mmCIF file with all atom_site columns, C-alpha atoms in Angstrom:
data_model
loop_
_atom_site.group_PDB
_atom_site.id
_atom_site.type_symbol
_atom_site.label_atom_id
_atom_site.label_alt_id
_atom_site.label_comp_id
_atom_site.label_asym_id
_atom_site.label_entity_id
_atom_site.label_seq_id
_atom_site.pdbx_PDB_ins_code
_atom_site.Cartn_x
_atom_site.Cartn_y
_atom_site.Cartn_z
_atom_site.occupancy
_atom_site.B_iso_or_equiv
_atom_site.pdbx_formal_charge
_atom_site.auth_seq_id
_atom_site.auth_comp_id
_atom_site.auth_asym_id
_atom_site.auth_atom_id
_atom_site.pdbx_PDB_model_num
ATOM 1  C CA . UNK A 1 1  ? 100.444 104.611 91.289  1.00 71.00 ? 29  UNK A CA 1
ATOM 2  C CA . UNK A 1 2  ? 100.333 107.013 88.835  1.00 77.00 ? 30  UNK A CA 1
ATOM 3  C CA . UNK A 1 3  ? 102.770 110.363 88.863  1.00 75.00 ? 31  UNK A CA 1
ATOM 4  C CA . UNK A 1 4  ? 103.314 113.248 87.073  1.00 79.00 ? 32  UNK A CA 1
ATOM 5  C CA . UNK A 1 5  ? 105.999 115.162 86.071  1.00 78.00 ? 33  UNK A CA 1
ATOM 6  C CA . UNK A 1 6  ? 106.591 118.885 85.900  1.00 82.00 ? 34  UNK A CA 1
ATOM 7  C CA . UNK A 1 7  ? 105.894 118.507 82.349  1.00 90.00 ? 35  UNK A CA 1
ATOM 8  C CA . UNK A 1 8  ? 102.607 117.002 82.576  1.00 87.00 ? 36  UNK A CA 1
ATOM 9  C CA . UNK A 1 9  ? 103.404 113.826 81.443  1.00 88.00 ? 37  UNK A CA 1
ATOM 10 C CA . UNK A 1 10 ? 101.684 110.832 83.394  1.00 87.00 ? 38  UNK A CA 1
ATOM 11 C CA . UNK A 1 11 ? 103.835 107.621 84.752  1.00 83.00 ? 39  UNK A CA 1
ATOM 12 C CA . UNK A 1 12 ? 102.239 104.551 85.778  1.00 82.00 ? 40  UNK A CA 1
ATOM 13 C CA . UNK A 1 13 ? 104.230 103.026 88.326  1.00 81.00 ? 41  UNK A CA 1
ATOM 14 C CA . UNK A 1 14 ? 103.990 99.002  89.164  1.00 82.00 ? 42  UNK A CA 1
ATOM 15 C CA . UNK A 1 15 ? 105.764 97.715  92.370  1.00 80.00 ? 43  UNK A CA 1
ATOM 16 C CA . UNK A 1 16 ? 105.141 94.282  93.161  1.00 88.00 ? 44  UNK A CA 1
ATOM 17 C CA . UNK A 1 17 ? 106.768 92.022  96.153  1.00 91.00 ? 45  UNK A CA 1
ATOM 18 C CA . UNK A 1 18 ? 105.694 89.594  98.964  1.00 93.00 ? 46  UNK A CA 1
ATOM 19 C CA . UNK A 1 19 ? 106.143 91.182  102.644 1.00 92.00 ? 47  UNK A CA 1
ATOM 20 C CA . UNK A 1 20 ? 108.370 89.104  104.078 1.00 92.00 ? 48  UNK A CA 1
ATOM 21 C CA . UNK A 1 21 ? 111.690 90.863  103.232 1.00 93.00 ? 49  UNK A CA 1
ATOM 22 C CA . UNK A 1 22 ? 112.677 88.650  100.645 1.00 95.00 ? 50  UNK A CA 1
ATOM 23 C CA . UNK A 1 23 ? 114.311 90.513  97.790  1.00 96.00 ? 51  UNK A CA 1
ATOM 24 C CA . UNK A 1 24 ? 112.248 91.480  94.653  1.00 94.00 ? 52  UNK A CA 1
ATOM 25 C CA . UNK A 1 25 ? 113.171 93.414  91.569  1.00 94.00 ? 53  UNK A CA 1
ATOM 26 C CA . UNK A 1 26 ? 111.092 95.760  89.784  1.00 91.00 ? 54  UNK A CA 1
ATOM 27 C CA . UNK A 1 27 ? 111.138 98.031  86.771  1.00 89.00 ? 55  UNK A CA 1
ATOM 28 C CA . UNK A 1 28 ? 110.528 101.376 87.602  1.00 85.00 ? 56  UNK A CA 1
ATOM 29 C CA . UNK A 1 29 ? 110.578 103.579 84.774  1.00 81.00 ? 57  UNK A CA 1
ATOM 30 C CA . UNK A 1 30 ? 113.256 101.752 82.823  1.00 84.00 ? 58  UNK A CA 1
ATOM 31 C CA . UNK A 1 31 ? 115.497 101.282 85.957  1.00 87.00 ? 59  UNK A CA 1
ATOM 32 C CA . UNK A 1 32 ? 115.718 97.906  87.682  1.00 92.00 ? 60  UNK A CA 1
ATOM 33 C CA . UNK A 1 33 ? 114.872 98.504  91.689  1.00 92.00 ? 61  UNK A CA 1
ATOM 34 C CA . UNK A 1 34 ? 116.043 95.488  93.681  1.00 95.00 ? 62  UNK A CA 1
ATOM 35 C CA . UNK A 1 35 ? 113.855 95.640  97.011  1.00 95.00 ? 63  UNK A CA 1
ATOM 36 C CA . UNK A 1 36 ? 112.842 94.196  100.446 1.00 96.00 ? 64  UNK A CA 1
ATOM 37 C CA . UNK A 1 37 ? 109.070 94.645  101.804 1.00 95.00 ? 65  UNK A CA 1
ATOM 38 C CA . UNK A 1 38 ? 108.652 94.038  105.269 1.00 96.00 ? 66  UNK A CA 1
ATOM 39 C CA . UNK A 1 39 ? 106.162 95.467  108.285 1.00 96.00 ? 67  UNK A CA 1
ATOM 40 C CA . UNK A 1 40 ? 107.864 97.222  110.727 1.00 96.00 ? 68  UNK A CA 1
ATOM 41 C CA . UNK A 1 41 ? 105.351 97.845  113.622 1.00 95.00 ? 69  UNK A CA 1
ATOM 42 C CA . UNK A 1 42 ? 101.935 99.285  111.692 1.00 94.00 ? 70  UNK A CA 1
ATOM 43 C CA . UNK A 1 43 ? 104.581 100.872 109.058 1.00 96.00 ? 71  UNK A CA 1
ATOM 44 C CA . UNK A 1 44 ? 105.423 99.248  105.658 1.00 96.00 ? 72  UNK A CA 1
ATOM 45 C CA . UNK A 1 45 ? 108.810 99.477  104.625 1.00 96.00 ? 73  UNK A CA 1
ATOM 46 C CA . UNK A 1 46 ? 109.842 98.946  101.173 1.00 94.00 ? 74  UNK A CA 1
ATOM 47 C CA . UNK A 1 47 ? 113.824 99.087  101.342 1.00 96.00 ? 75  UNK A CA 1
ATOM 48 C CA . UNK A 1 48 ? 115.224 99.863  97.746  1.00 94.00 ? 76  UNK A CA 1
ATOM 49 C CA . UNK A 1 49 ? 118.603 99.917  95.750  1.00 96.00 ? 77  UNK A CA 1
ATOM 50 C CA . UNK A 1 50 ? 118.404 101.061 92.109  1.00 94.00 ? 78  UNK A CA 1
ATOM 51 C CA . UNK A 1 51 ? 121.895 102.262 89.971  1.00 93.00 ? 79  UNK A CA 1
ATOM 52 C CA . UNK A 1 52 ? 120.931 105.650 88.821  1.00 86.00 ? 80  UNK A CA 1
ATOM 53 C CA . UNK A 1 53 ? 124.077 107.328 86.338  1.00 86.00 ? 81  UNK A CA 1
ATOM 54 C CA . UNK A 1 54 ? 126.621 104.558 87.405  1.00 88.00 ? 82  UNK A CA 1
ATOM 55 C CA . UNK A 1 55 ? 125.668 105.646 91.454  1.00 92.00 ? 83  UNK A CA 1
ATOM 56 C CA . UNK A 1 56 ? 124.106 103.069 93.592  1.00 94.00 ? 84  UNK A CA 1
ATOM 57 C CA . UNK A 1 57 ? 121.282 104.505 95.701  1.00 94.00 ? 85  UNK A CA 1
ATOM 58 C CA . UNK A 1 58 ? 119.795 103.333 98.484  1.00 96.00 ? 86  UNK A CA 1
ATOM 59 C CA . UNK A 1 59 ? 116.094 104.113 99.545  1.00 94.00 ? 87  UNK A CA 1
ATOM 60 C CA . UNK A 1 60 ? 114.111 103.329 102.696 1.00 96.00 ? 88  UNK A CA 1
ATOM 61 C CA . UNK A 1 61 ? 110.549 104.436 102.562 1.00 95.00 ? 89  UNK A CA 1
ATOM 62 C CA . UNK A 1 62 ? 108.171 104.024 105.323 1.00 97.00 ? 90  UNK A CA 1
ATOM 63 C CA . UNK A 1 63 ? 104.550 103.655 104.471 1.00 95.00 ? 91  UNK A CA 1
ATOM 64 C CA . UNK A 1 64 ? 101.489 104.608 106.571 1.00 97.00 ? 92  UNK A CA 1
ATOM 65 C CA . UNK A 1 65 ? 97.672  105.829 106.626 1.00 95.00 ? 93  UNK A CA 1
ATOM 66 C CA . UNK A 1 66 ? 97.184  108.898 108.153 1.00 93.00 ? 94  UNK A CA 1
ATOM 67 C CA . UNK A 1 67 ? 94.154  108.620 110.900 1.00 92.00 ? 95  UNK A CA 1
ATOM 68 C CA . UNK A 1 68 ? 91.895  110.641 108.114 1.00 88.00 ? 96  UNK A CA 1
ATOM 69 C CA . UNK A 1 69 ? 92.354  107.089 106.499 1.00 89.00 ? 97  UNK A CA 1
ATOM 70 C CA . UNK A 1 70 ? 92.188  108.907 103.268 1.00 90.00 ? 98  UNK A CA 1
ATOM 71 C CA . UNK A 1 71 ? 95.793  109.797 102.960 1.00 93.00 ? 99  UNK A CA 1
ATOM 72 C CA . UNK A 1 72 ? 98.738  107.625 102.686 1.00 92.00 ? 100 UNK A CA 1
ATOM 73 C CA . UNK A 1 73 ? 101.936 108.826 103.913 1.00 95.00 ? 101 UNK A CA 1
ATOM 74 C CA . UNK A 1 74 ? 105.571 107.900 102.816 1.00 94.00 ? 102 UNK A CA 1
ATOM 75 C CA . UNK A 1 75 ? 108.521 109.162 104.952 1.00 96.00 ? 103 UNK A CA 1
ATOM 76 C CA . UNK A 1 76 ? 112.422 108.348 103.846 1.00 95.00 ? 104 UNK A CA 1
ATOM 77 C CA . UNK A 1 77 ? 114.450 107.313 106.762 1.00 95.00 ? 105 UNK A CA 1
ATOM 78 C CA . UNK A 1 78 ? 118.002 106.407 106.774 1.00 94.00 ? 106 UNK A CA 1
ATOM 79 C CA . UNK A 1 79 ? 118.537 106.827 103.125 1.00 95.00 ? 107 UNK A CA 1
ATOM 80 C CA . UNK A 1 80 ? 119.600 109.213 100.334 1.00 94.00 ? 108 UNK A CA 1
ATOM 81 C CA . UNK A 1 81 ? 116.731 111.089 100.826 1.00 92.00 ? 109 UNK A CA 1
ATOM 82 C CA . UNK A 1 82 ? 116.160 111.562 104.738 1.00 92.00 ? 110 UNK A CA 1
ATOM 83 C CA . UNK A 1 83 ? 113.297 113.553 105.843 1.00 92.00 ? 111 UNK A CA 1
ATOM 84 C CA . UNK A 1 84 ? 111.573 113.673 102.647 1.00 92.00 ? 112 UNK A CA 1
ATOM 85 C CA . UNK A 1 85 ? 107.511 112.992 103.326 1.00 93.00 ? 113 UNK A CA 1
ATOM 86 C CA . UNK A 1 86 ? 104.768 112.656 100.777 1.00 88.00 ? 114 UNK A CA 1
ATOM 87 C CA . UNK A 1 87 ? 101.330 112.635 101.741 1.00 89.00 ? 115 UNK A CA 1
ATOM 88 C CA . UNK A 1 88 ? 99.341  110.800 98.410  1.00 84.00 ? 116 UNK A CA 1
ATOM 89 C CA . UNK A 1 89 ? 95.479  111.969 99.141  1.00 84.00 ? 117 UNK A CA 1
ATOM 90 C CA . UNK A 1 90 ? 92.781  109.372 97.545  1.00 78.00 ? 118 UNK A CA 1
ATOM 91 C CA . UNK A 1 91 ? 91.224  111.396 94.696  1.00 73.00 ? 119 UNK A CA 1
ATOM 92 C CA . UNK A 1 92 ? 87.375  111.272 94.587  1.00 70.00 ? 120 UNK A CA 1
#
């Protein structure tokens, strides 16, 4: 996935793990993510704890494709962020 920031500046971000909710860690832009990847019903859930500034933060993001197919959706549930949605459209 690739994001960018307010600034302009691209990030290429590489998250790797088997689906079967055994724990994985991952470097996310310099920050080590410990995770668990599992389906729940037709929703992937990637369940995350990374130490941001000496907090421990816990994330719980729900993946899905919308019925347009072309847009994947990722909804925080239970977590530090609840409520947040992003909707990632496939670019041409």
């Amino acid at each position: 996935m690739i994001i960018t920031a307010q600034d302009g500046i691209q990030h290429q971000i590489v998250f790797r793990g088997p689906i079967t909710g055994e724990e994985v860690t991952n470097d996310v832009l310099g920050q080590q993510w410990r995770s668990r990847l599992q389906w729940v019903g037709s929703e992937l859930l990637i369940e995350s704890k990374v130490s941001v500034g000496g907090q421990e933060r816990h994330f719980r993001d729900f993946w899905s494709v919308a019925e347009d197919g072309k847009t994947l959706i990722m909804e925080h549930r239970g977590d530090d962020l609840p409520g947040q949605i992003t909707f990632l459209e496939r670019q041409p």
